[in-house]
PDB file of C-alpha atoms in Angstrom:
ATOM      1  CA  UNK A   1      22.576 -17.638  -1.280  1.00 44.00           C
ATOM      2  CA  UNK A   2      19.597 -18.747   0.783  1.00 45.00           C
ATOM      3  CA  UNK A   3      16.083 -18.782  -0.803  1.00 47.00           C
ATOM      4  CA  UNK A   4      13.712 -16.202   1.165  1.00 49.00           C
ATOM      5  CA  UNK A   5      10.272 -17.290   1.781  1.00 52.00           C
ATOM      6  CA  UNK A   6       7.089 -14.829   2.408  1.00 47.00           C
ATOM      7  CA  UNK A   7       4.870 -15.882   5.303  1.00 49.00           C
ATOM      8  CA  UNK A   8       2.018 -16.566   2.849  1.00 50.00           C
ATOM      9  CA  UNK A   9       4.105 -19.097   0.876  1.00 48.00           C
ATOM     10  CA  UNK A  10       3.751 -21.236   4.148  1.00 48.00           C
ATOM     11  CA  UNK A  11      -0.016 -21.789   3.621  1.00 54.00           C
ATOM     12  CA  UNK A  12      -0.292 -25.233   2.052  1.00 64.00           C
ATOM     13  CA  UNK A  13      -3.126 -24.040  -0.661  1.00 77.00           C
ATOM     14  CA  UNK A  14      -1.218 -20.777  -1.598  1.00 82.00           C
ATOM     15  CA  UNK A  15       0.249 -21.177  -5.713  1.00 90.00           C
ATOM     16  CA  UNK A  16       0.823 -17.989  -7.319  1.00 91.00           C
ATOM     17  CA  UNK A  17       1.315 -20.267 -10.166  1.00 92.00           C
ATOM     18  CA  UNK A  18      -2.016 -21.038 -11.015  1.00 92.00           C
ATOM     19  CA  UNK A  19      -3.199 -17.517 -10.886  1.00 93.00           C
ATOM     20  CA  UNK A  20      -0.410 -16.057 -13.330  1.00 95.00           C
ATOM     21  CA  UNK A  21      -0.936 -19.352 -15.387  1.00 95.00           C
ATOM     22  CA  UNK A  22      -4.948 -18.569 -15.687  1.00 94.00           C
ATOM     23  CA  UNK A  23      -4.017 -14.703 -16.519  1.00 95.00           C
ATOM     24  CA  UNK A  24      -2.004 -15.839 -19.452  1.00 95.00           C
ATOM     25  CA  UNK A  25      -4.761 -17.961 -20.753  1.00 94.00           C
ATOM     26  CA  UNK A  26      -7.441 -15.314 -20.295  1.00 93.00           C
ATOM     27  CA  UNK A  27      -5.167 -12.181 -21.600  1.00 94.00           C
ATOM     28  CA  UNK A  28      -4.210 -15.059 -24.773  1.00 95.00           C
ATOM     29  CA  UNK A  29      -0.504 -14.413 -23.740  1.00 95.00           C
ATOM     30  CA  UNK A  30       2.645 -16.335 -24.855  1.00 95.00           C
ATOM     31  CA  UNK A  31       4.603 -16.164 -21.933  1.00 96.00           C
ATOM     32  CA  UNK A  32       5.559 -14.436 -18.747  1.00 95.00           C
ATOM     33  CA  UNK A  33       7.431 -11.254 -20.358  1.00 95.00           C
ATOM     34  CA  UNK A  34       3.509 -10.850 -22.185  1.00 95.00           C
ATOM     35  CA  UNK A  35       2.216 -10.947 -18.578  1.00 95.00           C
ATOM     36  CA  UNK A  36       4.733  -8.361 -17.441  1.00 95.00           C
ATOM     37  CA  UNK A  37       4.227  -5.984 -20.158  1.00 95.00           C
ATOM     38  CA  UNK A  38       0.475  -6.168 -19.637  1.00 94.00           C
ATOM     39  CA  UNK A  39       0.623  -5.938 -16.131  1.00 95.00           C
ATOM     40  CA  UNK A  40       3.171  -2.788 -16.301  1.00 94.00           C
ATOM     41  CA  UNK A  41       5.398  -4.581 -13.971  1.00 95.00           C
ATOM     42  CA  UNK A  42       9.130  -5.429 -14.924  1.00 95.00           C
ATOM     43  CA  UNK A  43       9.625  -9.289 -15.523  1.00 94.00           C
ATOM     44  CA  UNK A  44      11.733 -10.191 -12.598  1.00 94.00           C
ATOM     45  CA  UNK A  45       8.618  -9.418 -10.476  1.00 95.00           C
ATOM     46  CA  UNK A  46       6.956 -12.130 -12.017  1.00 95.00           C
ATOM     47  CA  UNK A  47       9.849 -14.469 -11.680  1.00 94.00           C
ATOM     48  CA  UNK A  48       9.980 -13.990  -7.994  1.00 94.00           C
ATOM     49  CA  UNK A  49       6.343 -14.522  -7.918  1.00 93.00           C
ATOM     50  CA  UNK A  50       6.427 -17.645  -9.229  1.00 93.00           C
ATOM     51  CA  UNK A  51       9.204 -18.847  -7.440  1.00 92.00           C
ATOM     52  CA  UNK A  52       8.104 -17.625  -4.041  1.00 90.00           C
ATOM     53  CA  UNK A  53      10.427 -15.171  -3.208  1.00 92.00           C
ATOM     54  CA  UNK A  54       7.830 -12.597  -3.599  1.00 92.00           C
ATOM     55  CA  UNK A  55       3.966 -12.193  -2.500  1.00 90.00           C
ATOM     56  CA  UNK A  56       1.478 -10.722  -4.724  1.00 90.00           C
ATOM     57  CA  UNK A  57       1.233  -7.406  -3.159  1.00 89.00           C
ATOM     58  CA  UNK A  58      -1.785  -5.138  -3.200  1.00 89.00           C
ATOM     59  CA  UNK A  59      -1.288  -3.172  -6.208  1.00 92.00           C
ATOM     60  CA  UNK A  60      -0.033  -5.846  -8.496  1.00 93.00           C
ATOM     61  CA  UNK A  61      -3.936  -7.490  -7.397  1.00 93.00           C
ATOM     62  CA  UNK A  62      -5.406  -4.047  -7.817  1.00 94.00           C
ATOM     63  CA  UNK A  63      -3.589  -3.652 -11.641  1.00 95.00           C
ATOM     64  CA  UNK A  64      -4.471  -7.334 -12.408  1.00 94.00           C
ATOM     65  CA  UNK A  65      -8.117  -6.596 -11.207  1.00 95.00           C
ATOM     66  CA  UNK A  66      -7.704  -3.518 -13.723  1.00 95.00           C
ATOM     67  CA  UNK A  67      -6.321  -5.398 -16.444  1.00 94.00           C
ATOM     68  CA  UNK A  68      -8.525  -8.733 -16.673  1.00 94.00           C
ATOM     69  CA  UNK A  69     -11.971  -7.262 -14.950  1.00 95.00           C
ATOM     70  CA  UNK A  70     -11.797  -9.895 -12.302  1.00 94.00           C
ATOM     71  CA  UNK A  71     -12.648  -9.183  -8.771  1.00 93.00           C
ATOM     72  CA  UNK A  72     -10.026  -8.923  -6.373  1.00 92.00           C
ATOM     73  CA  UNK A  73     -11.538 -11.744  -4.621  1.00 91.00           C
ATOM     74  CA  UNK A  74     -11.562 -14.190  -7.510  1.00 92.00           C
ATOM     75  CA  UNK A  75      -7.906 -13.550  -7.983  1.00 92.00           C
ATOM     76  CA  UNK A  76      -7.185 -14.093  -4.394  1.00 90.00           C
ATOM     77  CA  UNK A  77      -8.631 -17.366  -4.481  1.00 90.00           C
ATOM     78  CA  UNK A  78      -6.937 -18.237  -7.985  1.00 91.00           C
ATOM     79  CA  UNK A  79      -3.545 -18.144  -6.233  1.00 89.00           C
ATOM     80  CA  UNK A  80      -5.452 -19.804  -2.663  1.00 87.00           C
ATOM     81  CA  UNK A  81      -4.997 -16.786  -0.610  1.00 80.00           C
ATOM     82  CA  UNK A  82      -7.907 -18.199   1.262  1.00 73.00           C
ATOM     83  CA  UNK A  83      -7.704 -15.447   3.972  1.00 70.00           C
ATOM     84  CA  UNK A  84     -10.945 -13.216   4.798  1.00 67.00           C
ATOM     85  CA  UNK A  85      -9.395 -10.566   7.533  1.00 61.00           C
ATOM     86  CA  UNK A  86      -6.405  -9.300   7.850  1.00 56.00           C
ATOM     87  CA  UNK A  87      -5.209  -8.106  11.167  1.00 55.00           C
ATOM     88  CA  UNK A  88      -2.292  -5.515  12.211  1.00 53.00           C
ATOM     89  CA  UNK A  89      -0.493  -6.181  15.487  1.00 54.00           C
ATOM     90  CA  UNK A  90      -1.122  -3.806  18.347  1.00 57.00           C
ATOM     91  CA  UNK A  91       2.495  -2.438  17.474  1.00 56.00           C
ATOM     92  CA  UNK A  92       1.599  -1.636  13.827  1.00 56.00           C
ATOM     93  CA  UNK A  93       1.187   1.873  12.738  1.00 59.00           C
ATOM     94  CA  UNK A  94       1.718   3.366  16.686  1.00 62.00           C
ATOM     95  CA  UNK A  95       4.623   5.961  16.578  1.00 62.00           C
ATOM     96  CA  UNK A  96       7.719   5.163  18.197  1.00 68.00           C
ATOM     97  CA  UNK A  97       8.307   6.659  21.329  1.00 70.00           C
ATOM     98  CA  UNK A  98      11.065   9.013  20.229  1.00 74.00           C
ATOM     99  CA  UNK A  99       8.520  10.167  17.502  1.00 73.00           C
ATOM    100  CA  UNK A 100       6.246  10.522  19.594  1.00 72.00           C
ATOM    101  CA  UNK A 101       8.323  12.913  22.075  1.00 78.00           C
ATOM    102  CA  UNK A 102       9.274  15.130  18.667  1.00 77.00           C
ATOM    103  CA  UNK A 103       5.480  15.151  17.878  1.00 78.00           C
ATOM    104  CA  UNK A 104       4.517  16.656  21.198  1.00 79.00           C
ATOM    105  CA  UNK A 105       7.611  19.090  20.659  1.00 81.00           C
ATOM    106  CA  UNK A 106       6.766  20.276  17.353  1.00 81.00           C
ATOM    107  CA  UNK A 107       2.909  20.464  18.462  1.00 80.00           C
ATOM    108  CA  UNK A 108       4.364  22.695  21.692  1.00 82.00           C
ATOM    109  CA  UNK A 109       6.137  25.315  19.052  1.00 80.00           C
ATOM    110  CA  UNK A 110       3.688  25.193  16.958  1.00 80.00           C
ATOM    111  CA  UNK A 111       1.196  26.471  19.805  1.00 81.00           C
ATOM    112  CA  UNK A 112       3.924  28.947  20.904  1.00 82.00           C
ATOM    113  CA  UNK A 113       4.343  30.502  17.721  1.00 80.00           C
ATOM    114  CA  UNK A 114       0.323  30.816  17.343  1.00 75.00           C
ATOM    115  CA  UNK A 115      -0.217  32.391  20.603  1.00 73.00           C
ATOM    116  CA  UNK A 116       1.811  35.966  19.778  1.00 62.00           C
ATOM    117  CA  UNK A 117       0.397  36.248  16.323  1.00 56.00           C
ATOM    118  CA  UNK A 118      -2.953  35.922  17.798  1.00 56.00           C
ATOM    119  CA  UNK A 119      -2.112  38.536  20.651  1.00 57.00           C
ATOM    120  CA  UNK A 120      -0.978  40.733  17.587  1.00 55.00           C
ATOM    121  CA  UNK A 121      -3.958  40.385  15.880  1.00 55.00           C
ATOM    122  CA  UNK A 122      -6.244  41.383  18.540  1.00 54.00           C
ATOM    123  CA  UNK A 123      -4.170  44.407  18.928  1.00 55.00           C
ATOM    124  CA  UNK A 124      -4.387  45.437  15.333  1.00 56.00           C
ATOM    125  CA  UNK A 125      -8.418  44.993  15.559  1.00 56.00           C
ATOM    126  CA  UNK A 126      -8.569  48.015  18.022  1.00 56.00           C
ATOM    127  CA  UNK A 127     -10.422  50.465  17.060  1.00 57.00           C
ATOM    128  CA  UNK A 128      -7.927  53.290  15.823  1.00 55.00           C
ATOM    129  CA  UNK A 129      -8.141  57.172  17.303  1.00 56.00           C
ATOM    130  CA  UNK A 130      -8.979  58.440  13.854  1.00 57.00           C
ATOM    131  CA  UNK A 131      -6.336  60.914  12.906  1.00 61.00           C
ATOM    132  CA  UNK A 132      -6.968  60.754   9.294  1.00 60.00           C
ATOM    133  CA  UNK A 133      -7.477  63.905   7.328  1.00 61.00           C
ATOM    134  CA  UNK A 134     -10.127  64.931   5.422  1.00 57.00           C
TER     135      UNK A 134
END
């Protein structure tokens, strides 16, 4: 089985083990299993992070912040993540052409359904002839 590395692991300064070791000491925990319980993640998550097969994600960083009270910036510094900006490519977040067409069709259908409803509402607002018995 080939070992997969994530993009951040190619940075020379990136060392999530340092972060995990600091957390073990700060929280006075004996091992990674205790750390995984404290962070409420499965033990294999910690193992994968230690072996550079999984990056420390945003949700885990937030959990570490909640448990330790350390800032996100400090936690990122401890693992050697020195990036200051995160840039998304132009393609990220854009709908695919087929999704765009489906959205346009759905919007047109919704608009057509709204027009008859508006017409019937305006007809109902006209004054009635008053055929009421008193």
